[in-house]
Short mmCIF file of C-alpha atoms in Angstrom, two decimals:
data_model
loop_
_atom_site.label_atom_id
_atom_site.label_comp_id
_atom_site.label_asym_id
_atom_site.label_seq_id
_atom_site.Cartn_x
_atom_site.Cartn_y
_atom_site.Cartn_z
CA MET A 23 -53.06 -0.56 -43.80
CA SER A 24 -55.61 1.25 -41.90
CA GLU A 25 -54.73 3.84 -39.36
CA PRO A 26 -55.36 1.70 -36.20
CA LEU A 27 -53.39 -1.35 -37.50
CA ARG A 28 -50.36 1.17 -38.51
CA LYS A 29 -50.04 2.37 -35.31
CA ALA A 30 -50.53 -0.98 -33.59
CA ALA A 31 -47.65 -2.22 -35.52
CA GLU A 32 -45.14 0.63 -34.55
CA PRO A 33 -42.72 -0.30 -31.59
CA PRO A 34 -43.58 1.40 -28.53
CA ARG A 35 -41.98 4.68 -27.60
CA GLU A 36 -39.69 5.01 -24.48
CA ALA A 37 -41.49 6.54 -21.66
CA ALA A 38 -38.78 9.45 -21.59
CA GLU A 39 -38.46 10.44 -24.94
CA PRO A 40 -36.15 13.59 -25.33
CA SER A 41 -37.12 16.76 -26.12
CA ALA A 42 -36.96 17.66 -29.74
CA ARG A 43 -35.69 21.08 -28.79
CA PRO A 44 -31.83 21.26 -28.38
CA TRP A 45 -32.06 24.25 -25.78
CA ASP A 46 -34.25 21.68 -23.59
CA ARG A 47 -31.96 18.76 -23.66
CA TRP A 48 -28.55 20.49 -23.45
CA PRO A 49 -28.64 21.32 -19.82
CA MET A 50 -29.29 17.93 -18.80
CA THR A 51 -26.81 16.80 -21.18
CA VAL A 52 -23.99 18.89 -20.12
CA ALA A 53 -24.86 18.38 -16.34
CA THR A 54 -24.83 14.51 -16.49
CA ALA A 55 -21.70 14.51 -18.78
CA ALA A 56 -19.74 17.17 -16.54
CA GLY A 57 -20.48 15.16 -13.33
CA LEU A 58 -19.45 11.96 -14.97
CA ALA A 59 -16.38 13.21 -16.47
CA VAL A 60 -15.27 14.44 -13.08
CA ALA A 61 -16.07 11.27 -11.38
CA ALA A 62 -14.19 9.08 -13.94
CA VAL A 63 -11.11 11.37 -13.44
CA LEU A 64 -11.40 11.40 -9.72
CA LEU A 65 -11.92 7.31 -9.73
CA LEU A 66 -9.38 6.43 -12.30
CA TRP A 67 -6.73 8.78 -10.37
CA ILE A 68 -7.33 7.01 -6.93
CA GLY A 69 -7.68 3.69 -8.17
CA ARG A 70 -4.50 3.81 -10.18
CA ALA A 71 -2.46 4.93 -7.25
CA ASP A 72 -3.54 1.75 -5.00
CA VAL A 73 -3.54 -0.65 -7.80
CA LEU A 74 0.31 0.22 -8.44
CA GLY A 75 1.12 1.19 -4.85
CA ALA A 76 -1.07 -0.48 -1.96
CA PRO A 77 0.84 -2.65 0.33
CA THR A 78 -1.54 -5.67 0.34
CA PHE A 79 -3.74 -7.52 -2.13
CA ALA A 80 -6.96 -6.15 -0.48
CA GLY A 81 -5.68 -2.55 -1.09
CA ARG A 82 -4.76 -3.31 -4.64
CA LEU A 83 -8.20 -4.96 -5.27
CA THR A 84 -10.05 -1.93 -3.88
CA GLY A 85 -7.92 -0.09 -6.48
CA LEU A 86 -8.96 -2.03 -9.06
CA LEU A 87 -12.71 -1.77 -8.26
CA PHE A 88 -12.21 2.04 -8.16
CA VAL A 89 -10.69 1.77 -11.65
CA LEU A 90 -13.79 -0.40 -12.80
CA PHE A 91 -16.21 2.22 -11.62
CA GLY A 92 -13.96 5.06 -13.27
CA VAL A 93 -14.39 3.20 -16.58
CA LEU A 94 -17.91 2.64 -15.97
CA ALA A 95 -18.11 6.87 -15.38
CA ALA A 96 -15.95 7.54 -18.27
CA ALA A 97 -18.52 5.24 -20.65
CA GLY A 98 -21.51 6.86 -19.06
CA THR A 99 -20.00 10.32 -20.08
CA VAL A 100 -19.85 9.45 -23.76
CA ALA A 101 -23.19 7.62 -23.64
CA SER A 102 -24.85 10.65 -22.03
CA PHE A 103 -24.71 12.62 -25.30
CA ASP A 104 -26.62 9.72 -27.18
CA TYR A 105 -29.18 9.38 -24.57
CA TRP A 106 -30.23 13.03 -24.06
CA ASP A 107 -30.29 13.48 -27.92
CA ARG A 108 -31.47 10.82 -30.48
CA ARG A 109 -31.06 7.65 -28.42
CA ARG A 110 -29.65 5.62 -31.55
CA PHE A 111 -27.83 3.19 -29.33
CA ARG A 112 -30.29 1.00 -27.21
CA TYR A 113 -28.08 0.53 -23.98
CA SER A 114 -27.22 4.46 -23.71
CA GLY A 115 -29.47 4.89 -20.99
CA PRO A 116 -28.36 1.97 -18.95
CA ILE A 117 -24.57 2.96 -19.21
CA VAL A 118 -25.30 6.36 -18.02
CA LEU A 119 -27.20 5.05 -15.12
CA ALA A 120 -24.49 2.47 -14.53
CA GLY A 121 -21.84 5.52 -14.47
CA VAL A 122 -24.00 7.44 -12.24
CA LEU A 123 -24.37 4.47 -9.73
CA SER A 124 -20.69 4.17 -9.69
CA ALA A 125 -20.17 7.54 -8.84
CA PHE A 126 -22.88 7.28 -6.16
CA ILE A 127 -21.07 4.19 -4.55
CA THR A 128 -17.78 5.35 -4.45
CA THR A 129 -18.40 8.94 -3.32
CA SER A 130 -20.40 7.48 -0.45
CA LEU A 131 -17.61 5.29 0.63
CA LEU A 132 -15.18 8.31 0.44
CA CYS A 133 -17.66 10.31 2.40
CA LEU A 134 -17.91 7.56 5.09
CA LEU A 135 -13.92 7.60 5.69
CA TRP A 136 -13.97 11.49 5.67
CA LEU A 137 -17.14 11.96 8.10
CA PRO A 138 -14.94 10.54 11.36
CA ARG A 139 -12.46 13.44 11.20
CA THR A 140 -14.02 15.73 8.90
CA GLU A 141 -10.93 17.10 7.53
CA PHE A 142 -11.16 19.29 4.50
CA THR A 143 -8.83 18.15 1.69
CA PRO A 144 -8.63 19.28 -1.90
CA HIS A 145 -10.23 15.94 -2.94
CA SER A 146 -13.18 16.57 -0.27
CA PHE A 147 -14.22 19.63 -2.31
CA VAL A 148 -14.68 17.22 -5.27
CA PHE A 149 -15.88 14.12 -3.84
CA ILE A 150 -18.89 15.74 -1.53
CA PRO A 151 -20.40 18.17 -4.06
CA LEU A 152 -20.19 15.03 -6.26
CA TRP A 153 -22.13 12.89 -3.96
CA PHE A 154 -24.79 15.48 -4.12
CA TRP A 155 -24.49 15.38 -7.69
CA SER A 156 -25.02 11.69 -7.96
CA LEU A 157 -28.12 11.93 -5.93
CA TRP A 158 -29.64 14.23 -8.44
CA ALA A 159 -28.69 12.59 -11.38
CA LEU A 160 -29.98 9.27 -9.80
CA TRP A 161 -33.19 11.22 -9.62
CA LEU A 162 -33.17 12.41 -12.93
CA LEU A 163 -32.58 9.37 -14.41
CA GLY A 164 -35.30 7.55 -12.33
CA ARG A 165 -37.74 10.37 -13.68
CA HIS A 166 -36.73 9.25 -17.17
CA ARG A 167 -36.62 5.53 -16.52
CA ALA A 168 -33.19 4.96 -18.00
CA TRP A 169 -33.06 1.51 -17.35
CA GLU A 170 -35.45 0.84 -20.15
CA GLY A 171 -34.05 -1.44 -22.84
CA ILE A 172 -32.11 -3.78 -20.40
CA ARG A 173 -33.05 -7.19 -21.17
CA HIS A 174 -32.07 -8.20 -17.90
CA PRO A 175 -32.61 -5.46 -15.19
CA LYS A 176 -32.42 -7.60 -12.19
CA GLY A 177 -28.98 -9.16 -13.35
CA PHE A 178 -27.69 -5.63 -14.20
CA THR A 179 -28.62 -4.48 -10.49
CA ALA A 180 -27.27 -7.55 -8.98
CA GLY A 181 -23.99 -7.29 -10.43
CA LEU A 182 -23.60 -3.47 -9.65
CA THR A 183 -24.62 -4.58 -6.00
CA VAL A 184 -21.97 -7.36 -5.94
CA THR A 185 -19.18 -4.88 -6.97
CA ALA A 186 -20.20 -2.17 -4.56
CA LEU A 187 -20.32 -4.73 -1.55
CA ALA A 188 -16.75 -6.05 -2.53
CA THR A 189 -15.61 -2.50 -2.61
CA ALA A 190 -16.98 -1.72 0.78
CA VAL A 191 -15.69 -4.88 2.06
CA ASN A 192 -12.18 -4.62 0.96
CA LEU A 193 -12.24 -0.79 1.94
CA GLY A 194 -13.63 -1.69 5.56
CA TYR A 195 -10.98 -4.61 5.65
CA THR A 196 -8.15 -2.36 4.92
CA THR A 197 -8.96 0.76 6.58
CA VAL A 198 -10.89 -0.41 9.63
CA TYR A 199 -10.43 -3.90 10.52
CA GLN A 200 -6.64 -4.40 9.88
CA PRO A 201 -5.59 -1.32 11.49
CA HIS A 202 -7.72 -1.90 14.60
CA PHE A 203 -8.39 -5.62 15.05
CA ALA A 204 -5.43 -7.38 13.43
CA PRO A 205 -2.68 -8.31 15.85
CA VAL A 206 0.70 -6.63 15.26
CA ALA A 207 3.42 -9.56 15.17
CA LEU A 208 7.01 -8.80 16.37
CA ALA A 209 9.59 -10.54 18.54
CA VAL A 210 12.44 -8.68 20.10
CA ASP A 211 15.09 -10.75 22.31
CA THR A 212 18.32 -10.01 23.99
CA ALA A 213 20.89 -12.64 25.31
CA PHE A 214 24.39 -12.23 27.03
CA GLY A 215 26.89 -14.29 25.80
CA THR A 216 30.13 -15.40 27.82
CA PRO A 217 32.22 -12.63 29.56
CA VAL A 218 36.02 -12.32 28.65
CA ALA A 219 38.40 -10.34 30.68
CA ASP A 220 40.83 -8.40 28.66
CA PRO A 221 44.44 -9.88 29.42
CA VAL A 222 45.97 -6.15 29.33
CA LYS A 223 42.97 -3.62 30.31
CA PRO A 224 41.06 -3.66 33.52
CA VAL A 225 38.16 -4.33 31.42
CA ILE A 226 35.78 -7.06 31.00
CA HIS A 227 34.13 -7.85 27.50
CA LEU A 228 30.55 -8.89 27.49
CA PRO A 229 28.91 -9.94 24.49
CA LEU A 230 25.50 -9.24 23.54
CA THR A 231 22.92 -10.58 21.04
CA ILE A 232 19.78 -8.65 19.82
CA THR A 233 17.27 -10.42 17.85
CA VAL A 234 14.46 -8.83 15.86
CA ARG A 235 12.07 -11.32 14.03
CA ASN A 236 8.80 -10.23 11.96
CA PRO A 237 6.65 -13.38 12.27
CA GLY A 238 3.91 -11.69 10.58
CA THR A 239 2.62 -11.83 6.99
CA VAL A 240 2.98 -7.71 6.29
CA PRO A 241 6.32 -5.92 6.11
CA ALA A 242 6.78 -3.24 8.98
CA TYR A 243 8.83 -0.09 8.93
CA ALA A 244 11.38 0.06 12.01
CA LEU A 245 10.52 3.65 13.17
CA GLU A 246 13.04 3.56 15.84
CA THR A 247 14.97 0.84 17.80
CA ARG A 248 16.76 1.31 20.81
CA TYR A 249 18.90 -1.19 23.17
CA ARG A 250 20.33 -0.09 26.69
CA VAL A 251 22.81 -2.13 28.78
CA LEU A 252 22.40 -0.86 32.51
CA GLY A 253 24.44 -1.63 35.73
CA ARG A 254 22.32 -2.14 38.76
CA THR A 255 23.61 -1.02 42.05
CA SER A 256 22.29 -1.57 45.58
CA ASP A 257 23.66 -1.38 49.28
CA PHE A 258 23.42 -4.97 50.88
CA HIS A 259 22.41 -5.80 54.40
CA SER A 260 23.44 -9.00 56.18
CA ASP A 261 20.10 -9.01 58.06
CA LEU A 262 16.63 -9.21 56.48
CA ARG A 263 15.35 -5.76 56.56
CA SER A 264 11.94 -4.78 57.59
CA GLU A 265 10.09 -1.77 55.75
CA SER A 266 7.79 0.82 57.10
CA PRO A 267 4.60 1.28 55.12
CA GLU A 268 6.03 4.65 53.80
CA GLU A 269 9.14 3.06 52.64
CA TRP A 270 7.33 0.03 51.04
CA GLN A 271 5.27 2.76 49.24
CA SER A 272 8.38 4.73 48.00
CA ASP A 273 9.95 1.26 46.53
CA LEU A 274 6.81 0.27 44.69
CA SER A 275 6.39 4.06 43.23
CA THR A 276 9.67 3.44 41.22
CA THR A 277 9.89 -0.39 40.65
CA THR A 278 7.69 -3.40 40.99
CA GLU A 279 10.19 -5.26 43.01
CA ARG A 280 11.40 -5.02 46.23
CA GLU A 281 14.38 -6.99 48.01
CA GLY A 282 14.87 -7.63 51.96
CA TYR A 283 18.56 -7.77 51.86
CA ALA A 284 19.13 -4.69 49.63
CA ASP A 285 18.17 -1.08 49.28
CA ARG A 286 16.04 0.38 46.49
CA ALA A 287 18.25 -0.43 43.40
CA GLU A 288 19.50 2.15 41.10
CA PHE A 289 20.58 1.85 37.51
CA TYR A 290 23.21 3.62 35.54
CA SER A 291 23.69 3.36 31.53
CA VAL A 292 26.65 1.50 30.66
CA ASN A 293 25.98 1.21 26.75
CA SER A 294 23.05 2.24 24.48
CA GLY A 295 22.40 2.12 20.65
CA SER A 296 20.28 1.30 17.78
CA PHE A 297 20.28 -1.76 16.02
CA ILE A 298 18.15 -1.47 12.74
CA PRO A 299 18.41 2.05 10.70
CA ALA A 300 15.25 4.21 11.12
CA GLY A 301 12.80 3.71 8.30
CA GLU A 302 14.17 0.24 7.05
CA THR A 303 11.58 -2.45 6.36
CA LEU A 304 11.32 -5.96 8.11
CA GLN A 305 10.06 -8.28 5.54
CA PRO A 306 7.75 -11.09 6.52
CA LYS A 307 9.40 -13.85 8.28
CA GLU A 308 12.67 -11.84 8.14
CA LYS A 309 14.98 -11.99 11.02
CA ARG A 310 17.78 -9.46 12.07
CA VAL A 311 20.50 -9.85 14.51
CA LYS A 312 23.03 -7.35 15.77
CA GLU A 313 26.10 -8.66 17.91
CA THR A 314 27.93 -6.00 19.89
CA VAL A 315 30.20 -6.18 23.07
CA VAL A 316 29.66 -4.08 25.88
CA GLN A 317 33.15 -3.21 28.08
CA ILE A 318 32.57 -2.91 31.70
CA SER A 319 35.35 -1.97 34.34
CA ARG A 320 36.12 -4.72 36.47
CA ASP A 321 36.27 -2.22 39.27
CA ALA A 322 32.50 -1.20 38.66
CA ASP A 323 30.23 -1.17 41.70
CA PHE A 324 27.44 -3.10 39.95
CA ASN A 325 25.45 -6.16 41.56
CA GLU A 326 24.11 -7.20 38.33
CA ILE A 327 24.03 -6.26 34.43
CA VAL A 328 20.89 -5.87 32.84
CA ALA A 329 20.03 -5.68 28.97
CA LEU A 330 16.81 -4.51 27.30
CA ALA A 331 15.66 -3.40 23.83
CA GLU A 332 12.66 -1.87 22.20
CA VAL A 333 11.46 -1.36 18.61
CA SER A 334 8.82 1.17 17.55
CA LEU A 335 7.10 0.01 14.36
CA LEU A 336 4.56 0.88 11.72
CA ARG A 337 3.21 -1.88 9.43
CA HIS A 338 3.21 -1.24 5.79
CA ASP A 339 -0.84 -1.92 5.69
CA ARG A 340 -1.26 0.60 8.50
CA GLY A 341 0.67 3.66 7.13
CA ARG A 342 3.43 5.04 4.75
CA LEU A 343 6.68 6.74 5.68
CA GLY A 344 8.19 9.51 3.37
CA SER A 345 11.93 8.88 1.99
CA GLY A 346 13.16 11.76 3.93
CA PHE A 347 12.38 9.85 7.43
CA SER A 348 15.51 7.75 7.18
CA THR A 349 17.84 10.82 7.42
CA ALA A 350 19.14 11.34 10.87
CA GLN A 351 19.06 14.85 12.12
CA ALA A 352 21.21 16.13 15.06
CA SER A 353 20.48 19.11 17.29
CA TRP A 354 24.01 19.91 17.55
CA ALA A 355 24.50 20.04 13.62
CA GLN A 356 21.56 21.88 12.60
CA ALA A 357 22.03 24.38 10.05
CA GLU A 358 21.98 28.28 10.81
CA GLY A 359 18.18 29.33 10.83
CA GLU A 360 16.63 25.91 10.50
CA LYS A 361 13.93 25.44 12.86
CA ASP A 362 14.30 23.16 15.66
CA LEU A 363 12.38 19.61 15.52
CA VAL A 364 11.92 19.44 19.24
CA ALA A 365 11.05 22.36 21.56
CA CYS A 366 12.98 21.46 24.74
CA GLY A 367 14.92 24.17 25.52
CA GLN A 368 18.69 23.49 25.81
CA CYS A 369 18.57 19.63 25.50
CA GLN A 370 20.33 17.71 22.95
CA TYR A 371 18.34 15.42 20.57
CA PHE A 372 18.98 12.91 17.82
CA ALA A 373 15.77 12.73 15.57
CA HIS A 374 14.15 11.56 12.44
CA TYR A 375 11.32 13.39 10.76
CA GLY A 376 9.21 12.78 7.69
CA THR A 377 5.74 12.44 6.15
CA LEU A 378 3.31 9.96 7.48
CA SER A 379 0.23 8.95 5.06
CA PRO A 380 -2.38 5.99 5.41
CA ALA A 381 -1.43 2.89 3.48
CA THR A 382 -4.13 3.26 0.84
CA TYR A 383 -4.61 6.47 -1.49
CA VAL A 384 -8.49 5.96 -1.03
CA ALA A 385 -7.87 6.82 2.57
CA ALA A 386 -5.23 9.40 2.18
CA VAL A 387 -7.54 11.86 0.08
CA THR A 388 -10.18 11.86 2.94
CA ARG A 389 -7.32 13.00 5.61
CA HIS A 390 -4.70 16.04 6.03
CA GLN A 391 -1.10 15.18 5.58
CA ARG A 392 0.60 13.94 8.87
CA TYR A 393 4.36 14.51 9.76
CA LEU A 394 5.87 12.04 12.05
CA THR A 395 9.25 12.92 14.42
CA THR A 396 10.90 10.57 16.70
CA TRP A 397 13.68 11.62 18.58
CA ILE A 398 16.01 10.48 21.48
CA GLU A 399 16.59 13.16 24.02
CA LEU A 400 19.22 13.41 26.43
CA ASP A 401 18.48 15.39 29.88
CA ASP A 402 20.72 16.85 32.28
CA THR A 403 21.08 13.65 34.08
CA ASP A 404 22.51 11.85 30.96
CA GLN A 405 19.32 9.67 30.83
CA GLU A 406 18.05 8.76 27.16
CA SER A 407 14.31 8.96 26.51
CA LEU A 408 12.73 7.91 23.31
CA ARG A 409 9.90 10.28 22.32
CA PHE A 410 7.29 10.52 19.37
CA ARG A 411 5.23 13.23 18.03
CA ILE A 412 2.57 13.27 15.17
CA SER A 413 1.40 16.35 13.78
CA GLN A 414 -0.34 18.31 10.85
CA VAL A 415 2.30 21.10 11.27
CA SER A 416 5.26 20.57 8.99
CA ARG A 417 8.82 21.60 9.80
CA SER A 418 8.56 24.09 6.71
CA SER A 419 5.49 25.57 7.93
CA GLN A 420 5.20 29.18 9.45
CA LYS A 421 3.71 27.83 12.55
CA ASP A 422 5.49 26.48 15.67
CA LEU A 423 5.76 22.86 15.99
CA PRO A 424 3.52 21.28 19.05
CA VAL A 425 5.17 19.99 21.99
CA GLY A 426 3.04 17.40 22.13
CA GLY A 427 1.10 15.55 19.40
CA GLU A 428 -1.70 13.13 18.24
CA ASP A 429 -2.34 9.88 19.70
CA LEU A 430 -0.06 7.25 18.47
CA ALA A 431 -2.61 4.46 19.00
CA LYS A 432 -5.04 6.33 16.24
CA HIS A 433 -2.19 5.89 13.79
CA ASN A 434 -1.25 2.09 14.81
CA ILE A 435 2.17 2.93 15.81
CA VAL A 436 3.54 0.15 18.14
CA THR A 437 6.32 -0.33 20.67
CA ALA A 438 7.53 -3.87 21.21
CA SER A 439 9.84 -4.45 24.21
CA THR A 440 12.09 -7.48 25.30
CA ARG A 441 11.74 -8.76 28.92
CA GLU A 442 15.03 -7.68 30.72
CA SER A 443 18.20 -10.25 30.16
CA ALA A 444 20.30 -10.17 33.53
CA ILE A 445 23.73 -11.39 34.29
CA PRO A 446 25.36 -11.13 37.78
CA PHE A 447 28.19 -9.01 38.01
CA ALA A 448 29.87 -11.69 40.00
CA ALA A 449 29.80 -13.73 36.65
CA LEU A 450 32.04 -11.46 34.94
CA LEU A 451 34.47 -11.50 37.84
CA ALA A 452 34.42 -14.94 37.94
CA ALA A 453 35.21 -14.97 34.36
CA GLU A 454 38.41 -12.49 34.97
CA SER A 455 39.56 -15.16 37.76
CA GLY A 456 39.21 -17.99 35.40
CA SER A 457 41.26 -16.13 32.90
CA GLU A 458 43.94 -15.42 35.42
CA SER A 459 44.09 -18.93 36.67
CA GLY A 460 44.37 -20.18 33.13
CA SER A 461 47.32 -18.00 32.18
CA GLY A 462 48.98 -19.09 35.35
CA ALA A 463 48.52 -22.66 34.53
CA THR A 464 49.98 -22.04 31.27
CA GLY A 465 52.91 -20.20 32.39
#
């Protein structure tokens, strides 16, 4: 065969044939393989955590896609040794390209999650440099036309694009849409039962039922629950009283209601307590009912009895609580040398404290650890107040815990309250009168 015919019969050589000198190709081999290996470890670590522990299907799907990208990066690590050497395997270039694209897509998503707060975590010192590395690797593979050898390059590109879009959509849904636009569903109700007079003691027993329902589709943590029963008192006037503008302003500065036959009302605590242990989970469609009996002196100077309840919650798709949060800590039972959870001087408090993390591990690697403290504080007037604090400072650190904290809305902590349930105190006295008349008739 003549020389021209022999050259024409030879298959075309690849545009980016590797150098025959090992010292020329090894730097590219090491740089590509090392970057892909780091990407594979990072993506498989993040994806595995969400596949096993994300609270929603969308979160687990995102974790599964991260695992898929991690597998592609691992395959690219192995293929890079062949691609920069003898290229015995036809598809080693496309596999390396797919692995680098996987690293670029996922690190881009992690950087987008990191940018709003720019909190440097141990993971950020991996995925941020990895993003710059992926840009360099894409440029290098583009120069060497690594996609050559793919029979259907458009299908290859479309597959990676669809996978990237699915990851971005799921990540956006779980970390942006749900926390900020999905409504929080919770129903809290209080209801008084029929009052019963004690036949021996000068006490009236008033049943109270508190009902909490989770009508949504996502489990929720009950951070703190509190019910209060208040006795309302005010001086009565037989004539309709008129108020000056100053008195009217004074009334409306403390309450939205004003009465013509009574002075401004005052409230006194009769009973209070919690009805769901802190940190417990309310499953979807679950209903919790607490029944208690309030004891009120029949000689009390009240006009009516008022009940209200509130629940502070955190949905599982919006955050995770550490296991230690459920343990109650009281200021009067504090160990010697232990740091105060609440900087309130000489006040007494009953607190819960624990870690607060994002719902998905994908989001957690881009943020610092937070610590949540909820406490019920008793002031000098024996009035209870429920308070919250979210901070980056842990109790075990050397820093002082802040008095205030971060915005609760940013962490999607929501408080749901009941409308007040009220019963006239006269109805309690009527129950006592009915009991006495019934006893007399029986005798």
